[in-house]
Coordinates of N, CA, C and O and ligand atoms in Angstrom, one line a residue:
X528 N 99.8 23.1 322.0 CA 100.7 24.1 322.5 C 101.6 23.6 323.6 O 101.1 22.6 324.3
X529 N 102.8 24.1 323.8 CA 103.8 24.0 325.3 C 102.7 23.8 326.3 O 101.8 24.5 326.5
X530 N 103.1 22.6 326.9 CA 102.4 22.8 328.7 C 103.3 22.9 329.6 O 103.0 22.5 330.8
X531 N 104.5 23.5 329.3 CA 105.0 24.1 330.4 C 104.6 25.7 330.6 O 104.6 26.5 329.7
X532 N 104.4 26.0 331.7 CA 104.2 27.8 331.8 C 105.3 28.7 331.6 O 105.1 29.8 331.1
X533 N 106.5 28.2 332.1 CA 107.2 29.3 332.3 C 108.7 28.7 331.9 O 109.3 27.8 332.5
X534 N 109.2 29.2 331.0 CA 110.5 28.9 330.3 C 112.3 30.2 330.4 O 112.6 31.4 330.5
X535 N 112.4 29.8 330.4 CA 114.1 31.4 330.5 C 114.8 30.6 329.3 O 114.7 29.4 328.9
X536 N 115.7 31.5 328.8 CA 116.3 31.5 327.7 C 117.5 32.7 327.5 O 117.5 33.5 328.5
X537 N 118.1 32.8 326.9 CA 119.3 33.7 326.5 C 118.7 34.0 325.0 O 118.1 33.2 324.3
X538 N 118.9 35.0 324.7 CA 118.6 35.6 323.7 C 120.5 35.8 322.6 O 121.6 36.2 322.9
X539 N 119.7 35.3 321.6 CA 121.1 34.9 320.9 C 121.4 35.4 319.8 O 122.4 35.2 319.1
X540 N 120.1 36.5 319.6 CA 120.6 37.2 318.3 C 121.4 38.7 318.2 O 121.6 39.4 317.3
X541 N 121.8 38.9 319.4 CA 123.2 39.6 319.3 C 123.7 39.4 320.3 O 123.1 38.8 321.2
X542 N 125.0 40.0 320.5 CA 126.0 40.0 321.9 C 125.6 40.4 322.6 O 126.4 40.2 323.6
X543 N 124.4 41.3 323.2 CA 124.4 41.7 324.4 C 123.8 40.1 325.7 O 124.1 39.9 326.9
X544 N 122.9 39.4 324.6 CA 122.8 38.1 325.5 C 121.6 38.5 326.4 O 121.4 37.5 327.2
X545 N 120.8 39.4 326.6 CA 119.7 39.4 327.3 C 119.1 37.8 327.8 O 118.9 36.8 327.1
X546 N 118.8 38.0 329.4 CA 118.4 36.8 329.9 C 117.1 36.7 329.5 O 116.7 37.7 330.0
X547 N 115.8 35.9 328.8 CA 114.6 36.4 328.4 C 113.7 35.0 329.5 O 114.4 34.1 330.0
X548 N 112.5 35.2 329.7 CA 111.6 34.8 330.7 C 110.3 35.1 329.8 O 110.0 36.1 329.2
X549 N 109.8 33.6 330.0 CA 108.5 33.6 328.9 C 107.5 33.1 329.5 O 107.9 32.0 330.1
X550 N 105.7 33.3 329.8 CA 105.0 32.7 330.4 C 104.2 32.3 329.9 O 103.8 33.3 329.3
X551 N 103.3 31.3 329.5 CA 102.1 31.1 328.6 C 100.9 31.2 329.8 O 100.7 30.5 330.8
X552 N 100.2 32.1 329.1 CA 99.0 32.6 330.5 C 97.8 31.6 329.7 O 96.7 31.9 330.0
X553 N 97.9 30.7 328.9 CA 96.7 30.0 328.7 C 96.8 30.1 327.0 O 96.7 29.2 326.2
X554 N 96.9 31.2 326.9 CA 96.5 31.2 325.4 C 97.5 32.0 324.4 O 97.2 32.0 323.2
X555 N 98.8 32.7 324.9 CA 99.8 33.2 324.5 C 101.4 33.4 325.5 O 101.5 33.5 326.7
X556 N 102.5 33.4 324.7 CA 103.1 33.9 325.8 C 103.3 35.0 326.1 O 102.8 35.8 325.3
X557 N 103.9 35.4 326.9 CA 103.8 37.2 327.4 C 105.6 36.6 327.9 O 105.9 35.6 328.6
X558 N 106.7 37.6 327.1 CA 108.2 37.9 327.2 C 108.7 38.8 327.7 O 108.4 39.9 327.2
X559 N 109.6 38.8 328.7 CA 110.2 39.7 329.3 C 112.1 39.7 329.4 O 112.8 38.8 328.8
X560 N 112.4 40.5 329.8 CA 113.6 40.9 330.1 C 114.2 41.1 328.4 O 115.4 40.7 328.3
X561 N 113.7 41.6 327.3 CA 114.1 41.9 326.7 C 114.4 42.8 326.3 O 113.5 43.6 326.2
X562 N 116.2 43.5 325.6 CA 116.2 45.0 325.6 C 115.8 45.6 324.0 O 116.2 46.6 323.5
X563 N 114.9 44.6 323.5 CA 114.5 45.1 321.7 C 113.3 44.2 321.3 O 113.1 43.1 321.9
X564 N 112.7 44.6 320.5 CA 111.2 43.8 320.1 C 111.9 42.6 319.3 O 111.1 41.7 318.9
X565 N 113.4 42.2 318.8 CA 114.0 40.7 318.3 C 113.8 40.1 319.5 O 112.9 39.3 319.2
X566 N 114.2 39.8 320.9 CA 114.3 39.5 321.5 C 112.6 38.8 321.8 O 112.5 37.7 322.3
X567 N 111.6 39.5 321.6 CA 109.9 38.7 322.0 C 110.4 37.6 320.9 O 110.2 36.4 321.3
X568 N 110.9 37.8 319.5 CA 110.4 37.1 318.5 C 111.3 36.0 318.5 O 111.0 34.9 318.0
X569 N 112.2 36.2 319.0 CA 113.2 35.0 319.4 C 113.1 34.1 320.2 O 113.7 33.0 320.0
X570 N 112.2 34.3 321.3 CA 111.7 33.5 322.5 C 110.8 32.8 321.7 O 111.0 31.7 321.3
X571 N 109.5 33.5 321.3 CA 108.8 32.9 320.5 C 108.4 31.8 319.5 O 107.6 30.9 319.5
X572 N 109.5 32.4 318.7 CA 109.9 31.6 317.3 C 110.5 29.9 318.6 O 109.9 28.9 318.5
X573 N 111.4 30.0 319.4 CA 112.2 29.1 320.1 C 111.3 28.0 320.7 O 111.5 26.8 320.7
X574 N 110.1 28.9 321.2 CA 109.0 27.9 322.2 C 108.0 27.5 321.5 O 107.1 26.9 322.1
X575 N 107.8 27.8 319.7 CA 106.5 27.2 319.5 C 107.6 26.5 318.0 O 107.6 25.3 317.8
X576 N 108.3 27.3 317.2 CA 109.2 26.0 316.1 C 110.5 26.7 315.9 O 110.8 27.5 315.1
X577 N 111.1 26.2 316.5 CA 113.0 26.0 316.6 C 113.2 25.7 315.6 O 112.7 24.6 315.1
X578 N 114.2 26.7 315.1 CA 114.7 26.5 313.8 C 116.1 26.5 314.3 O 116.3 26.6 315.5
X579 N 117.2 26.5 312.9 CA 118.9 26.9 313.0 C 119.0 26.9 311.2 O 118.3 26.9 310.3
X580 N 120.1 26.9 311.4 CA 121.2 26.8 310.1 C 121.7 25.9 310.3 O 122.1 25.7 311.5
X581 N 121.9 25.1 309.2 CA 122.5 23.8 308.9 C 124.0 24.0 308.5 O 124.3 24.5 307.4
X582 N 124.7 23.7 309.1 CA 126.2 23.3 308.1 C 126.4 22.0 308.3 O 125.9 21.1 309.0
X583 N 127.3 21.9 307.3 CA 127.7 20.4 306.4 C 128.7 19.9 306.0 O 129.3 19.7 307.1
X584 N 129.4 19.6 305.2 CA 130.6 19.4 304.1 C 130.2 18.6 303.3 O 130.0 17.4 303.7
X585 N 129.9 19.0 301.8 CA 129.1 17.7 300.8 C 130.9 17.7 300.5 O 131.8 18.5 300.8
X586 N 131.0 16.4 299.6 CA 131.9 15.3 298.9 C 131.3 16.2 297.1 O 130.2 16.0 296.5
X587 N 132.4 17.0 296.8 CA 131.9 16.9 295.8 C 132.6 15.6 294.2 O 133.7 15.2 294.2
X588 N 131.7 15.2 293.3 CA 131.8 14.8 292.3 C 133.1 14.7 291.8 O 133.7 15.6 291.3
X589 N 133.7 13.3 292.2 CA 135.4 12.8 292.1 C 136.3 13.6 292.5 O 137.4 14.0 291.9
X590 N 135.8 14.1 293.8 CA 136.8 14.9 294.6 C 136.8 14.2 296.1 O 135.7 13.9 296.6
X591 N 138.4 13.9 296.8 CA 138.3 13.3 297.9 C 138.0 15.0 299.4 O 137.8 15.0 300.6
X592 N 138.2 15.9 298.6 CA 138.1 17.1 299.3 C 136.9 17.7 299.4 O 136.6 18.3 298.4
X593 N 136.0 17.8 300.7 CA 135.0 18.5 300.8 C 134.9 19.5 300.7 O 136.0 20.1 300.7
X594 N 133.9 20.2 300.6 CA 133.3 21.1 300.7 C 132.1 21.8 301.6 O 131.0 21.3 301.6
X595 N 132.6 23.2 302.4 CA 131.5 23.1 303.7 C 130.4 24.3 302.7 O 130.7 24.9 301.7
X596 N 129.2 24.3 303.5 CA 128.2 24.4 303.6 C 127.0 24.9 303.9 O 126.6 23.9 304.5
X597 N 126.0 25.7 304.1 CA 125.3 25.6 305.1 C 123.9 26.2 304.4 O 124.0 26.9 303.4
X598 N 122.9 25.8 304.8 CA 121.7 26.9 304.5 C 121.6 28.2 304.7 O 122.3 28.8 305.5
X599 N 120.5 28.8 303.8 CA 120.6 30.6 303.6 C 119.5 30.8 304.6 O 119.0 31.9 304.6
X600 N 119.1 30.0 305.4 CA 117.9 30.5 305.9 C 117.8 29.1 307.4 O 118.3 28.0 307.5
X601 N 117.1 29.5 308.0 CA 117.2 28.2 309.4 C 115.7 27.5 309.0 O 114.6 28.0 308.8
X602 N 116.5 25.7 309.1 CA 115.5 24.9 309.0 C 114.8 24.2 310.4 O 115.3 24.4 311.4
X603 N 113.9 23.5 310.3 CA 113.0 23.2 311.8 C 114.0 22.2 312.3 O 114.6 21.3 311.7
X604 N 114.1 22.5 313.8 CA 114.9 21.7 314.4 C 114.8 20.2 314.6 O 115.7 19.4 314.9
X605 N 113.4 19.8 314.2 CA 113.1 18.8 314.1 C 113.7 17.7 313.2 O 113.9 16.5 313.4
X606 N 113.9 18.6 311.9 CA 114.0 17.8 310.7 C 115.6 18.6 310.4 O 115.7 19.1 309.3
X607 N 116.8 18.6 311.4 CA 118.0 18.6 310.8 C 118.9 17.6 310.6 O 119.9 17.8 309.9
X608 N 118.5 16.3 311.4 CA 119.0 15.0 310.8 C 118.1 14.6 309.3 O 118.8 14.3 308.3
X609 N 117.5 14.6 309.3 CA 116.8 14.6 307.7 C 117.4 15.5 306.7 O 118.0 14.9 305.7
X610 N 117.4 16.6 306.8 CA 118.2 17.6 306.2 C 119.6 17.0 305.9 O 119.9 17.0 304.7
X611 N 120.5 16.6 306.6 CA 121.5 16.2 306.9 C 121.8 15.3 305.9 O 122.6 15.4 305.0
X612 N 121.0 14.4 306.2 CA 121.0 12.7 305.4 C 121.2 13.3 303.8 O 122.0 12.9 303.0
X613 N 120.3 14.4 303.6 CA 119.8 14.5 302.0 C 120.9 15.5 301.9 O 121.1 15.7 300.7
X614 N 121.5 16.0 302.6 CA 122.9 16.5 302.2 C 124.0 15.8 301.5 O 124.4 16.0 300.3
X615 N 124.3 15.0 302.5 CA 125.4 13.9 302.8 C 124.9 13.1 300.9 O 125.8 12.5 300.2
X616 N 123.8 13.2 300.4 CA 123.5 12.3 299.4 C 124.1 12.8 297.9 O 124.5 12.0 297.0
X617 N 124.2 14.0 298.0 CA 124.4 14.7 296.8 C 125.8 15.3 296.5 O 126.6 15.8 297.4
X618 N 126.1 15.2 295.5 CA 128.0 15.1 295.3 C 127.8 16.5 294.2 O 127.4 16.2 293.1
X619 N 128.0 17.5 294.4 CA 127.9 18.5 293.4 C 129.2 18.5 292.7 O 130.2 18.2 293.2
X620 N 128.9 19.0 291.0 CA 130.2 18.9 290.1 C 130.9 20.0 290.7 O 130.5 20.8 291.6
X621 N 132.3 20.0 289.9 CA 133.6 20.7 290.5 C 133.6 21.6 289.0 O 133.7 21.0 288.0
X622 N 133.4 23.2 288.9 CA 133.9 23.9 290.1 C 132.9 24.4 290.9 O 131.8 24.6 290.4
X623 N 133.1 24.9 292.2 CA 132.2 25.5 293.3 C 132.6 26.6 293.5 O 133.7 26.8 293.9
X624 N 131.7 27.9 293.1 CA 132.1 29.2 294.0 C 131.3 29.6 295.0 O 130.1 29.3 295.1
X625 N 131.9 30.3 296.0 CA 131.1 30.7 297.5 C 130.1 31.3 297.1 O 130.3 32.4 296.6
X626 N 128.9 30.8 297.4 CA 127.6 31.6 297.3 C 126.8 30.4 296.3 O 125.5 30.3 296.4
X627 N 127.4 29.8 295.5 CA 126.5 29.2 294.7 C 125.7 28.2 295.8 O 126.1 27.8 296.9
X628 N 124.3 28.0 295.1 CA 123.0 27.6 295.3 C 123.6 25.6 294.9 O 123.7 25.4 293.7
X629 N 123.7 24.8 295.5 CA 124.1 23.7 294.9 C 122.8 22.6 295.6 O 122.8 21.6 294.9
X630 N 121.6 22.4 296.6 CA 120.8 22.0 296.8 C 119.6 23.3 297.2 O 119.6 24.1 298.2
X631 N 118.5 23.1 296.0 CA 117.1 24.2 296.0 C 116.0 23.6 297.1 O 115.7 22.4 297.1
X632 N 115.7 24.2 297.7 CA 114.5 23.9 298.7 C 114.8 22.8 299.3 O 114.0 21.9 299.1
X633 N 115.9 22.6 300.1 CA 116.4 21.6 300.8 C 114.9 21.1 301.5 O 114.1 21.7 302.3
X634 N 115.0 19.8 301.0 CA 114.0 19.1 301.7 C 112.4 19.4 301.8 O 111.6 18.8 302.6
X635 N 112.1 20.5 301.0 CA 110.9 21.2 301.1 C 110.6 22.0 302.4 O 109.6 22.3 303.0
X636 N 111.8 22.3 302.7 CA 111.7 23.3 303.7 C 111.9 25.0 303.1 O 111.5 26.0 303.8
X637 N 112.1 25.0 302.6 CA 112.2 26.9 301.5 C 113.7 27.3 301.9 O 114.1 28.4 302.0
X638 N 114.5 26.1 302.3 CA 116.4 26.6 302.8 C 116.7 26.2 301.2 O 116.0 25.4 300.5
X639 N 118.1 26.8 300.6 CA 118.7 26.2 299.5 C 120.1 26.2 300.2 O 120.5 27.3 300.6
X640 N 120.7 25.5 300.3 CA 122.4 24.8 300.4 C 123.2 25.6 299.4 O 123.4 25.5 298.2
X641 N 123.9 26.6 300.6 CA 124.7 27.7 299.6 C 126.5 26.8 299.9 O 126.8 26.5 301.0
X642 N 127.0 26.7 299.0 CA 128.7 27.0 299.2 C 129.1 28.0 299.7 O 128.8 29.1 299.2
X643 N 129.8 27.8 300.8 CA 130.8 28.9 302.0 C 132.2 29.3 301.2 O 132.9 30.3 301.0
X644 N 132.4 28.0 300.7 CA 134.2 28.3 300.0 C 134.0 28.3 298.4 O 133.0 28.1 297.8
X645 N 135.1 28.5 298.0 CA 135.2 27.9 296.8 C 135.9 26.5 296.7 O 136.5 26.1 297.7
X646 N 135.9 25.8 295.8 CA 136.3 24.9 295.5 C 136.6 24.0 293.8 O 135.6 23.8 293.1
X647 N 137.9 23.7 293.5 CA 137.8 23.6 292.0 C 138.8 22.1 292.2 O 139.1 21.4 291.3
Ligands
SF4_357 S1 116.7 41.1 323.2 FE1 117.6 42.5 321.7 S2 119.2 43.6 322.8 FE2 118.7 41.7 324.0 S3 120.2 40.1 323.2 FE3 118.3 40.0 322.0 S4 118.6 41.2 320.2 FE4 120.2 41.8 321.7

């Protein structure tokens, strides 16, 4: 676990931006300054596995024009250059509509690589 005790953070899952303050008394953290129970889970989720959403632009299949990107779901912060690489690898055929599914379980993380635009 974290051996630091005491961490602060911005809370980022909506605009109001709450400043959040987190302590690990030995065996959990205990969260404050938050004005909603997202706000514990967000500190939490942050200090034990950081995740995000991935965007990208894959190259699709004999096209010099990309196409952007991103995962449906946030992958571990750890492994978004990995993610990245196995992006960058895959050239999807043409045509693309927004929303299609063009890499499944990115990387064995449970993200699938949706299309943002269309593209033909
Ligand atoms: S703790 Fe709740 S109210 Fe505060 S920024 Fe996060 S989501 Fe918004």
């Amino acid at each position: 676990m974290c051996e630091k005790e005491k961490q602060t953070m911005i809370c980022i899952n909506c605009p109001k931006g709450c400043g959040l303050k987190a302590e690990w008394n030995g065996k959990a953290w205990s969260v404050s300054g938050n004005d909603c129970p997202s706000g514990e889970q967000y500190a939490i989720q942050e200090l034990t596995d950081p995740r995000r959403i991935l965007t990208a632009l894959m190259r699709p299949e004999g096209s010099e024009k990309p196409v952007s990107v991103k995962t449906d779901r946030p992958v571990p912060k750890t492994r978004l250059m990995e993610c990245a690489a196995s992006i960058y690898q895959v050239h999807p055929k043409l045509p693309i509509a927004a929303g299609d599914i063009l890499i499944k379980d990115l990387c064995e993380t449970g993200a699938n690589v949706v299309a943002t635009r269309d593209a033909r």
